[in-house]
PDB file of C-alpha atoms in Angstrom:
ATOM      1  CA  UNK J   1      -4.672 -26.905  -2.488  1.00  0.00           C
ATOM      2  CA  UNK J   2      -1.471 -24.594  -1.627  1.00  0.00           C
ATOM      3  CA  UNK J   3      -2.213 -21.720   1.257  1.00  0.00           C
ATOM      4  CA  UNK J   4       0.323 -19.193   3.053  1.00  0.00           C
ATOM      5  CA  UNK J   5      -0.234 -18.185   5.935  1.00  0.00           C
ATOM      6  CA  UNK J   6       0.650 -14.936   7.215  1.00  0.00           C
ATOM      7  CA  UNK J   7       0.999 -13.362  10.727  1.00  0.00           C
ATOM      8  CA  UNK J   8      -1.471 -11.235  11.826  1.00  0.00           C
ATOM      9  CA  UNK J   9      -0.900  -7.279  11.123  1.00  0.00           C
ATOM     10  CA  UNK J  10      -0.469  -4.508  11.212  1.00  0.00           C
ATOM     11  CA  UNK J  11       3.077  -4.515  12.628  1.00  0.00           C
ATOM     12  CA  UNK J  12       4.163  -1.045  13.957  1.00  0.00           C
ATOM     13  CA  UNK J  13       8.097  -0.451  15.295  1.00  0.00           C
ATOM     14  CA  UNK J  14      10.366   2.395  15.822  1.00  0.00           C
ATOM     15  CA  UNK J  15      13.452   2.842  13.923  1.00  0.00           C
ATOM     16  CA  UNK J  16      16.214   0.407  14.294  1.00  0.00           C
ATOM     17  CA  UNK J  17      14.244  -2.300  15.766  1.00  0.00           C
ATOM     18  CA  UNK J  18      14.639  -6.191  14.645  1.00  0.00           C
ATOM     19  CA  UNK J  19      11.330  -7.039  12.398  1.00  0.00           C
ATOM     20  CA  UNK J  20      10.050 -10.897  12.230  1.00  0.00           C
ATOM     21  CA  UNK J  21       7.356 -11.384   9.539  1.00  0.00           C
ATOM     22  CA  UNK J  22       6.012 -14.924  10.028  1.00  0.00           C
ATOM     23  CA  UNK J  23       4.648 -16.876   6.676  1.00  0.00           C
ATOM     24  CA  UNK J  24       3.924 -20.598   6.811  1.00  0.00           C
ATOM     25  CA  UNK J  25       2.829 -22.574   3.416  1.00  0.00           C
ATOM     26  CA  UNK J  26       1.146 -25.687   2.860  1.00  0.00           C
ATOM     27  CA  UNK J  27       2.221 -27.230  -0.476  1.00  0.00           C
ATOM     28  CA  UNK J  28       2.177 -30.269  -2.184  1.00  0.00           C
ATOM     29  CA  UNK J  29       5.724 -31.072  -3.968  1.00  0.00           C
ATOM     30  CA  UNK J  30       8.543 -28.292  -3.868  1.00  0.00           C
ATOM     31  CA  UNK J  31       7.361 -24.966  -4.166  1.00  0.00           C
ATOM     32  CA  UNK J  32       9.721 -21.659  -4.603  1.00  0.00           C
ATOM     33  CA  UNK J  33       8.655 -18.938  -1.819  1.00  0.00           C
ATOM     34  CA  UNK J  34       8.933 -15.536  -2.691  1.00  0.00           C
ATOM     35  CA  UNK J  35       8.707 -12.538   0.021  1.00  0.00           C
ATOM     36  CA  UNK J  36       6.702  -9.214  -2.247  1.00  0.00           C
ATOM     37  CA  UNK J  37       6.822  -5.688  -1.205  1.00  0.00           C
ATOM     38  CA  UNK J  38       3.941  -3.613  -2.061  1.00  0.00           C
ATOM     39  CA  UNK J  39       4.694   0.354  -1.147  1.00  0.00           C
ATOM     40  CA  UNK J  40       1.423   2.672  -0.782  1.00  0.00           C
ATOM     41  CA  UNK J  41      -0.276   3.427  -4.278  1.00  0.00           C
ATOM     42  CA  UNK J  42       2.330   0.926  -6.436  1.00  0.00           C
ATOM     43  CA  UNK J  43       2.808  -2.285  -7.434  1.00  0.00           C
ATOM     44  CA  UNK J  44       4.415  -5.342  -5.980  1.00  0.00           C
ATOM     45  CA  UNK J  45       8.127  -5.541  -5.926  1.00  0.00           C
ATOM     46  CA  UNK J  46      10.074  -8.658  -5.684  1.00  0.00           C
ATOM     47  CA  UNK J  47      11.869  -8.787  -2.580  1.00  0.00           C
ATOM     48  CA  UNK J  48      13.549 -11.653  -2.278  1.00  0.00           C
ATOM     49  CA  UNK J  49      13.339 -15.879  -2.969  1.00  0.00           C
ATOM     50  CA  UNK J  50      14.586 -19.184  -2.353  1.00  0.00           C
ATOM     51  CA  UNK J  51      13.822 -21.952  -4.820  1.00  0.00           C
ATOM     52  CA  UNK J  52      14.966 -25.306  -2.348  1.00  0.00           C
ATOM     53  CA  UNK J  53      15.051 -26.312   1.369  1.00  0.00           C
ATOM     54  CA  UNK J  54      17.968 -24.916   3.141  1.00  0.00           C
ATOM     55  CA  UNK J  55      18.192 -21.591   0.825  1.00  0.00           C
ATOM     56  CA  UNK J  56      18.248 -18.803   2.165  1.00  0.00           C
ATOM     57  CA  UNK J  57      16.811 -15.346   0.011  1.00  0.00           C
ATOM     58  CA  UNK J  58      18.201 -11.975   1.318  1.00  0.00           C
ATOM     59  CA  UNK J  59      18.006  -8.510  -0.093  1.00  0.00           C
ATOM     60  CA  UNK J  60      18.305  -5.020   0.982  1.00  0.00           C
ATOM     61  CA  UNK J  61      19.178  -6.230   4.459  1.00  0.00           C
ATOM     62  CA  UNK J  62      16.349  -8.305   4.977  1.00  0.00           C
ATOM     63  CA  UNK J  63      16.362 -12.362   4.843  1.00  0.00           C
ATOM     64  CA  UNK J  64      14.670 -15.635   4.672  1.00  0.00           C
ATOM     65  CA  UNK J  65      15.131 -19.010   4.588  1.00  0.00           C
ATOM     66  CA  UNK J  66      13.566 -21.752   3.269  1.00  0.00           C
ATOM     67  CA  UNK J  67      12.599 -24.189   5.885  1.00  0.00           C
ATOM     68  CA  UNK J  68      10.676 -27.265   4.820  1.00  0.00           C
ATOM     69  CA  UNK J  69      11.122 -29.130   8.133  1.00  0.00           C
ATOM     70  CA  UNK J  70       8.250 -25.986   9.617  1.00  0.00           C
ATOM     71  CA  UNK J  71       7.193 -25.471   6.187  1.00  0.00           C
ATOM     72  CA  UNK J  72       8.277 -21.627   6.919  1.00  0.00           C
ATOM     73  CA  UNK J  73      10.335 -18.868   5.029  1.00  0.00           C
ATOM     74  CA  UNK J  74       9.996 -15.889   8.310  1.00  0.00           C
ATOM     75  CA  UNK J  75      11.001 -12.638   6.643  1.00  0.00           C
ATOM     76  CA  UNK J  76      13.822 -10.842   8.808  1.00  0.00           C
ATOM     77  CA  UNK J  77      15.727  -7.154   9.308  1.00  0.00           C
ATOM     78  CA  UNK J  78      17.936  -6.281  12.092  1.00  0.00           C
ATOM     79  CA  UNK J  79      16.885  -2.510  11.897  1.00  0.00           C
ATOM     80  CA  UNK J  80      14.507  -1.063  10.425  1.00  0.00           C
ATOM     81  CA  UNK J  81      13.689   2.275   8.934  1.00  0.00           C
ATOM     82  CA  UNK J  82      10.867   4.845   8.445  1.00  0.00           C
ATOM     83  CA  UNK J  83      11.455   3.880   4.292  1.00  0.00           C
ATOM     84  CA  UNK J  84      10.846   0.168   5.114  1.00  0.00           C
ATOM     85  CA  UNK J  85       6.977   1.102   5.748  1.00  0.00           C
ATOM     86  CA  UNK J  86       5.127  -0.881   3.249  1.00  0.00           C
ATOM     87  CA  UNK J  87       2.397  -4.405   3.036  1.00  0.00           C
ATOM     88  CA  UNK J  88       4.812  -7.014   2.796  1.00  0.00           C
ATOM     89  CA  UNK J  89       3.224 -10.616   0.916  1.00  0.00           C
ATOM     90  CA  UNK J  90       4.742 -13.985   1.359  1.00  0.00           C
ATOM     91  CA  UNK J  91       3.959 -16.084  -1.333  1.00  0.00           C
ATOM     92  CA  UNK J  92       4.719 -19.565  -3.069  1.00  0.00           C
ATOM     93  CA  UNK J  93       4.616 -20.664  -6.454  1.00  0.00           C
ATOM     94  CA  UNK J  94       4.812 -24.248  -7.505  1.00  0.00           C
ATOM     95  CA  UNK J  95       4.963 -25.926 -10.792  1.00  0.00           C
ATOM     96  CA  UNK J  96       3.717 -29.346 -10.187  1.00  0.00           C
ATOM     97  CA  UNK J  97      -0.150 -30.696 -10.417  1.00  0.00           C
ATOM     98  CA  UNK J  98      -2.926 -28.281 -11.907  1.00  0.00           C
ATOM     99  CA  UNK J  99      -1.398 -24.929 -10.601  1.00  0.00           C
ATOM    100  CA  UNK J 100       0.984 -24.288 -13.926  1.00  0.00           C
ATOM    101  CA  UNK J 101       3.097 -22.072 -11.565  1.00  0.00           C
ATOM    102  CA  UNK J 102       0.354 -19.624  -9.898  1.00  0.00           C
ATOM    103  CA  UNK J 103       1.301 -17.560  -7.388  1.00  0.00           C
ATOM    104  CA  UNK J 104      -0.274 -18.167  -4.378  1.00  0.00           C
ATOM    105  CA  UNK J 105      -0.167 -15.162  -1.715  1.00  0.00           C
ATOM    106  CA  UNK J 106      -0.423 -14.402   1.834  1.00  0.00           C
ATOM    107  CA  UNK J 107      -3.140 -12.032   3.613  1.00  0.00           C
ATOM    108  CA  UNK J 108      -0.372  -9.294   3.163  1.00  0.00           C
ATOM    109  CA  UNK J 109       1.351  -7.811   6.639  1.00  0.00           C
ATOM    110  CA  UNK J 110       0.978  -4.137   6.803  1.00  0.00           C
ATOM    111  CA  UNK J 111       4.195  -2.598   8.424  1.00  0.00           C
ATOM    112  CA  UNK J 112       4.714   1.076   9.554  1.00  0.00           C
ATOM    113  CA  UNK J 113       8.397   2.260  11.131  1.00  0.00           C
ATOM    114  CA  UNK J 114       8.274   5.804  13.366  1.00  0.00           C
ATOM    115  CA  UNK J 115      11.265   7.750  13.697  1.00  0.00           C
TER     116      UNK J 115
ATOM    117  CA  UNK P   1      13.543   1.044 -17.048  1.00  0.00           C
ATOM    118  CA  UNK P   2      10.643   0.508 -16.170  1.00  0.00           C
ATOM    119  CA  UNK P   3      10.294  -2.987 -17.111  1.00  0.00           C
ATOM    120  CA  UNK P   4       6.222  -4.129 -16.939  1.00  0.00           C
ATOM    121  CA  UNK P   5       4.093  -0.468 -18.039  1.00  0.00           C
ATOM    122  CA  UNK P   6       0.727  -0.404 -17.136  1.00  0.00           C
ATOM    123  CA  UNK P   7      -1.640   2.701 -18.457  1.00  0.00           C
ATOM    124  CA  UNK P   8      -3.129   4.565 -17.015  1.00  0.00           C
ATOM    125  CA  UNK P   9      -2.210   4.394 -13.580  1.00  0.00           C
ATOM    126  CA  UNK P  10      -5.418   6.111 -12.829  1.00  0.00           C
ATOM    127  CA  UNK P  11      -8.534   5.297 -14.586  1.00  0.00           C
ATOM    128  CA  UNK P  12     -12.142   6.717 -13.234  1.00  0.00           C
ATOM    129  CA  UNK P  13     -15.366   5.364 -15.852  1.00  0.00           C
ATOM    130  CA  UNK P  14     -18.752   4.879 -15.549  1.00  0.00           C
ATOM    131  CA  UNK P  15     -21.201   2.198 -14.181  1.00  0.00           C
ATOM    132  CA  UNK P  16     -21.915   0.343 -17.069  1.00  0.00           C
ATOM    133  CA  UNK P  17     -19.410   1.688 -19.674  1.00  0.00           C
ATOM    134  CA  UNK P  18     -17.163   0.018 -21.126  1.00  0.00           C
ATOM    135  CA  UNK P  19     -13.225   0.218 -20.066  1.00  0.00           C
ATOM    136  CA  UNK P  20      -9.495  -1.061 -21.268  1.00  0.00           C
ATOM    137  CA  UNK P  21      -6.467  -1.302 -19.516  1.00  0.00           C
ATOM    138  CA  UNK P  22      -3.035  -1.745 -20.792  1.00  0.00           C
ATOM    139  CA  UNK P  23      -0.459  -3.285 -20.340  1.00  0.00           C
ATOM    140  CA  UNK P  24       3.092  -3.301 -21.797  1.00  0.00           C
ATOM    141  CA  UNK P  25       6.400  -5.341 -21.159  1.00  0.00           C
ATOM    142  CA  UNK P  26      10.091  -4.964 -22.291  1.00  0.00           C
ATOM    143  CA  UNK P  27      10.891  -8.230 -20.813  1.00  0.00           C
ATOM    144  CA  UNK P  28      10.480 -10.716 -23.802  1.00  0.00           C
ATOM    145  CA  UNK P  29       8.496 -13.093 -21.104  1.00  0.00           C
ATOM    146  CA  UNK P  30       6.138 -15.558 -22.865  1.00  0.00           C
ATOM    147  CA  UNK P  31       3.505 -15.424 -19.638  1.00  0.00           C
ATOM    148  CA  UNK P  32       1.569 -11.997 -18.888  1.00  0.00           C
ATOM    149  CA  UNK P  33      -0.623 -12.213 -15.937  1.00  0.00           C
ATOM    150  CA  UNK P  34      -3.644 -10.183 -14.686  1.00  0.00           C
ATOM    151  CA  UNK P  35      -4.559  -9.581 -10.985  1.00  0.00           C
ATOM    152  CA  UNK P  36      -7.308  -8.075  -9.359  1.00  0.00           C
ATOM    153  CA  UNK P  37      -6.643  -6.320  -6.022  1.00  0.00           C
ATOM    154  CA  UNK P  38      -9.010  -4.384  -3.799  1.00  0.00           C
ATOM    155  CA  UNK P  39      -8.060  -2.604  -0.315  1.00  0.00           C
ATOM    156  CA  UNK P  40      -6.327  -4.863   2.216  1.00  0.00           C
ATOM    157  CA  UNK P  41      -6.180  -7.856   0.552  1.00  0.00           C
ATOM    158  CA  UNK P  42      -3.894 -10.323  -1.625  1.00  0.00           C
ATOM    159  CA  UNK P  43      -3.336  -9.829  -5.383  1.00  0.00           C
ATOM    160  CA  UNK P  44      -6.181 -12.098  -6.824  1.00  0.00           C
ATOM    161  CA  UNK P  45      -5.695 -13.806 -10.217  1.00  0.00           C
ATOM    162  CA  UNK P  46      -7.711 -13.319 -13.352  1.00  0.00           C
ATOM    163  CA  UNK P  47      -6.025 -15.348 -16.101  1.00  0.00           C
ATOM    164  CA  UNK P  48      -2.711 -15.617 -17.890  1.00  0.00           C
ATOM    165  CA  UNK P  49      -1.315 -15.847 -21.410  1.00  0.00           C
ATOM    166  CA  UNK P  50       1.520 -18.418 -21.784  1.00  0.00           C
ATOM    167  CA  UNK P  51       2.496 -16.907 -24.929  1.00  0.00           C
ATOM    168  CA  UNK P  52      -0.889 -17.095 -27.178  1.00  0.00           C
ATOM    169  CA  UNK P  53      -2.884 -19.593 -25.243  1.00  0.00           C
ATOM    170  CA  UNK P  54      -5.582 -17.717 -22.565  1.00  0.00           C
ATOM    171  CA  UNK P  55      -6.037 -19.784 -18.900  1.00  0.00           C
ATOM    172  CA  UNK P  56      -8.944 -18.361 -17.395  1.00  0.00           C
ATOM    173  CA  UNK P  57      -9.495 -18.282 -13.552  1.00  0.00           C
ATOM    174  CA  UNK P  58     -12.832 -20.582 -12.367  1.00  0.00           C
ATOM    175  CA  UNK P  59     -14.052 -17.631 -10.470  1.00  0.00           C
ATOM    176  CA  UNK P  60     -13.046 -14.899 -12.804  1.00  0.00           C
ATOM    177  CA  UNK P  61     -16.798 -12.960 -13.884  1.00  0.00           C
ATOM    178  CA  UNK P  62     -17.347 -13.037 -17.517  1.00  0.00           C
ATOM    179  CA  UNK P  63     -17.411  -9.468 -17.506  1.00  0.00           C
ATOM    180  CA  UNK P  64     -14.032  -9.446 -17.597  1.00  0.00           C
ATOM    181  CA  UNK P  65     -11.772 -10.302 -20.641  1.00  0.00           C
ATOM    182  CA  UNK P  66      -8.701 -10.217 -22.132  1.00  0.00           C
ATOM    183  CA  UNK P  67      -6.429  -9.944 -25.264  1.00  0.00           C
ATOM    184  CA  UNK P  68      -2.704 -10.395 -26.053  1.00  0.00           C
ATOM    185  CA  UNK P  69      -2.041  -9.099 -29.874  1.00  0.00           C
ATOM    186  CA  UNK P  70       1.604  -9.660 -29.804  1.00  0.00           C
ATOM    187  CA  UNK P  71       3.961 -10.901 -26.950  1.00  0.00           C
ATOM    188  CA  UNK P  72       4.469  -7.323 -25.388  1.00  0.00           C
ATOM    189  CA  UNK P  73       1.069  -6.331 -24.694  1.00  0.00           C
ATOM    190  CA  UNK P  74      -1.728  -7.564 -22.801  1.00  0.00           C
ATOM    191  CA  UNK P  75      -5.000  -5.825 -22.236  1.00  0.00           C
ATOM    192  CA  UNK P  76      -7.616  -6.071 -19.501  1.00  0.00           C
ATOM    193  CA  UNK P  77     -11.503  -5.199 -20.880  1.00  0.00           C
ATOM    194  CA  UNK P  78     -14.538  -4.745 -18.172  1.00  0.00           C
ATOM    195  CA  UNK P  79     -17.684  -4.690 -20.515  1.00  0.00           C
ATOM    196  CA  UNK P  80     -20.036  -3.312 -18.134  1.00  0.00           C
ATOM    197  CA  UNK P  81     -18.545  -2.258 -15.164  1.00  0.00           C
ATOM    198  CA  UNK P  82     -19.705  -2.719 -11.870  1.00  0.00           C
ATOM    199  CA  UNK P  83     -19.284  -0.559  -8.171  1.00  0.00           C
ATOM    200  CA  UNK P  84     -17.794  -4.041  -7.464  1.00  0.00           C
ATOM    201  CA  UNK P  85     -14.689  -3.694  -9.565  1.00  0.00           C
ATOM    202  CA  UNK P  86     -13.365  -0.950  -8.084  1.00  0.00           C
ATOM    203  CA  UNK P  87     -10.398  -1.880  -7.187  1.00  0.00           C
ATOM    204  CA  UNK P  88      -6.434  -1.849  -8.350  1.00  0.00           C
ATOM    205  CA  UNK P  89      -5.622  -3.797 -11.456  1.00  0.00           C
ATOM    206  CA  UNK P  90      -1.873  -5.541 -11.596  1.00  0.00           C
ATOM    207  CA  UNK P  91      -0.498  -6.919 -14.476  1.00  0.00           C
ATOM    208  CA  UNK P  92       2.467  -9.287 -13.764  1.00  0.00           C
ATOM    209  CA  UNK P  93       4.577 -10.979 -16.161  1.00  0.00           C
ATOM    210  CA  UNK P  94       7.867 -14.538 -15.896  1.00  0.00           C
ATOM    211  CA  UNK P  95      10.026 -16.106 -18.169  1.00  0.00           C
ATOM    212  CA  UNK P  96       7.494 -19.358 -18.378  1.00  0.00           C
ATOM    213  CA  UNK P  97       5.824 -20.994 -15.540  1.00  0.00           C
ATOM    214  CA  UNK P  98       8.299 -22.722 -13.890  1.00  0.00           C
ATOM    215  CA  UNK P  99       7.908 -22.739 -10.233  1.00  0.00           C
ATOM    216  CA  UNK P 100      11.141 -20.738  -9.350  1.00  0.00           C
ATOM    217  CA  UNK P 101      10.444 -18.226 -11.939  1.00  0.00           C
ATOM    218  CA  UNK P 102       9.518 -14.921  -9.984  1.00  0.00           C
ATOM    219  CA  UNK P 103       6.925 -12.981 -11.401  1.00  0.00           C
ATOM    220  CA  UNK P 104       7.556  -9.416 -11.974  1.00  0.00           C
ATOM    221  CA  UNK P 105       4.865  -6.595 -11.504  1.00  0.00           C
ATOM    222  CA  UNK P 106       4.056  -3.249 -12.781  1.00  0.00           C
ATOM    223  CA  UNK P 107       2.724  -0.505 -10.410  1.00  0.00           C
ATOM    224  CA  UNK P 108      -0.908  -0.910 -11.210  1.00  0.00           C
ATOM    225  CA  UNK P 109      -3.986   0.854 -12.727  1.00  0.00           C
ATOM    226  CA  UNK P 110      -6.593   2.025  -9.813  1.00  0.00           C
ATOM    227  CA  UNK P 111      -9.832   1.638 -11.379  1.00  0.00           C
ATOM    228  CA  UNK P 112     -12.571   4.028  -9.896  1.00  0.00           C
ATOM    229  CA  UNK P 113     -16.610   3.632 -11.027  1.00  0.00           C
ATOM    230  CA  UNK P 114     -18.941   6.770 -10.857  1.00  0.00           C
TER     231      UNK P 114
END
């Protein structure tokens, strides 16, 4: 069946450092990967996506892209900040076989920025 | 705008009694999913409505169930709760299944049993 992969947490950087999330999927067919934000005590937010090999998702100054030659989508930032603290989820969701477009998710990578 | 509303976002009951949580959406999306998630881990799913028809997870307990009267709500009912549920409850919701269609959250309802 589908599984992502996540690096192993928690990550913990100062301000203004450059942040590399790792995620890794195995998938059969062409699955859409998704990167979810979860800040302390709400629910997930959608960060950002890419739907095909090659694309490459990017929101709020952080990015991903598609890579189905690795079968990765690494979540990056240039610099972080203290607001950027939060469990970050790399997920995929594909359409094809018995899966009817589940999400499957990541262990979840807990990340906490100091001034 | 809050788009997917989920009340309460607090809910404390009783071992054993009975317990609803809501759901409500202002997205028009024909799928309303609901997720189980307890500290430290991944969103786990419980089942889905694609518009009126209910997919239930293999694993999902049969203490839990679930009922979608029209296409904007969705509840969640625990019939005898257990210490075991504790936990935070997402509901999610897409425009169909497709794989590229993201799935959008609300912020959750964290279930506590006495």
């Amino acid at each position: 069946g589908d599984s992502v992969t996540q690096m192993e947490g928690p990550v913990t950087l100062s301000e203004e450092a450059f942040l590399t999330i790792n995620c890794t999927y195995t998938a059969t067919g062409y699955p859409s990967l998704f990167w979810y934000v979860q800040y302390p005590g709400e629910g997930l937010q959608l960060l950002l996506k890419a739907t095909k090999a090659d694309d490459k998702g990017s929101n709020k100054g952080f990015e991903a892209t598609y890579r189905k030659e690795t079968t990765s989508f690494h979540l990056e930032k240039g610099s972080v900040q203290v607001s950027d603290s939060a469990v970050y989820f790399c997920a995929l969701r594909n359409a094809g076989g018995t899966s009817y477009g589940k999400l499957t998710f990541g262990q979840g990578t807990i990340l906490t920025v100091h001034p | 705008d809050a788009m997917v509303i989920q009340n309460p976002r607090y809910q404390v009951t009783q071992f054993g009694k009975p317990v609803t949580l809501s759901c409500s959406q202002t997205l028009n999306h024909n799928v309303m999913y609901w997720y189980q998630q307890k500290s430290s881990q991944a969103p786990k799913l419980l089942f889905h409505y694609y518009d009126k028809d209910f997919n239930n997870e293999a694993d999902t307990p049969d203490n839990f169930q679930s009922r979608r009267p029209n296409t904007s709500f969705c509840f969640l009912d625990i019939r005898s709760p257990g210490l075991g549920d504790a936990a935070m409850y997402l509901c999610a919701t897409s425009r169909g299944r497709g794989g590229s269609q993201p799935q959008h959250f609300g912020d959750g309802t964290r279930l506590s049993i006495l």
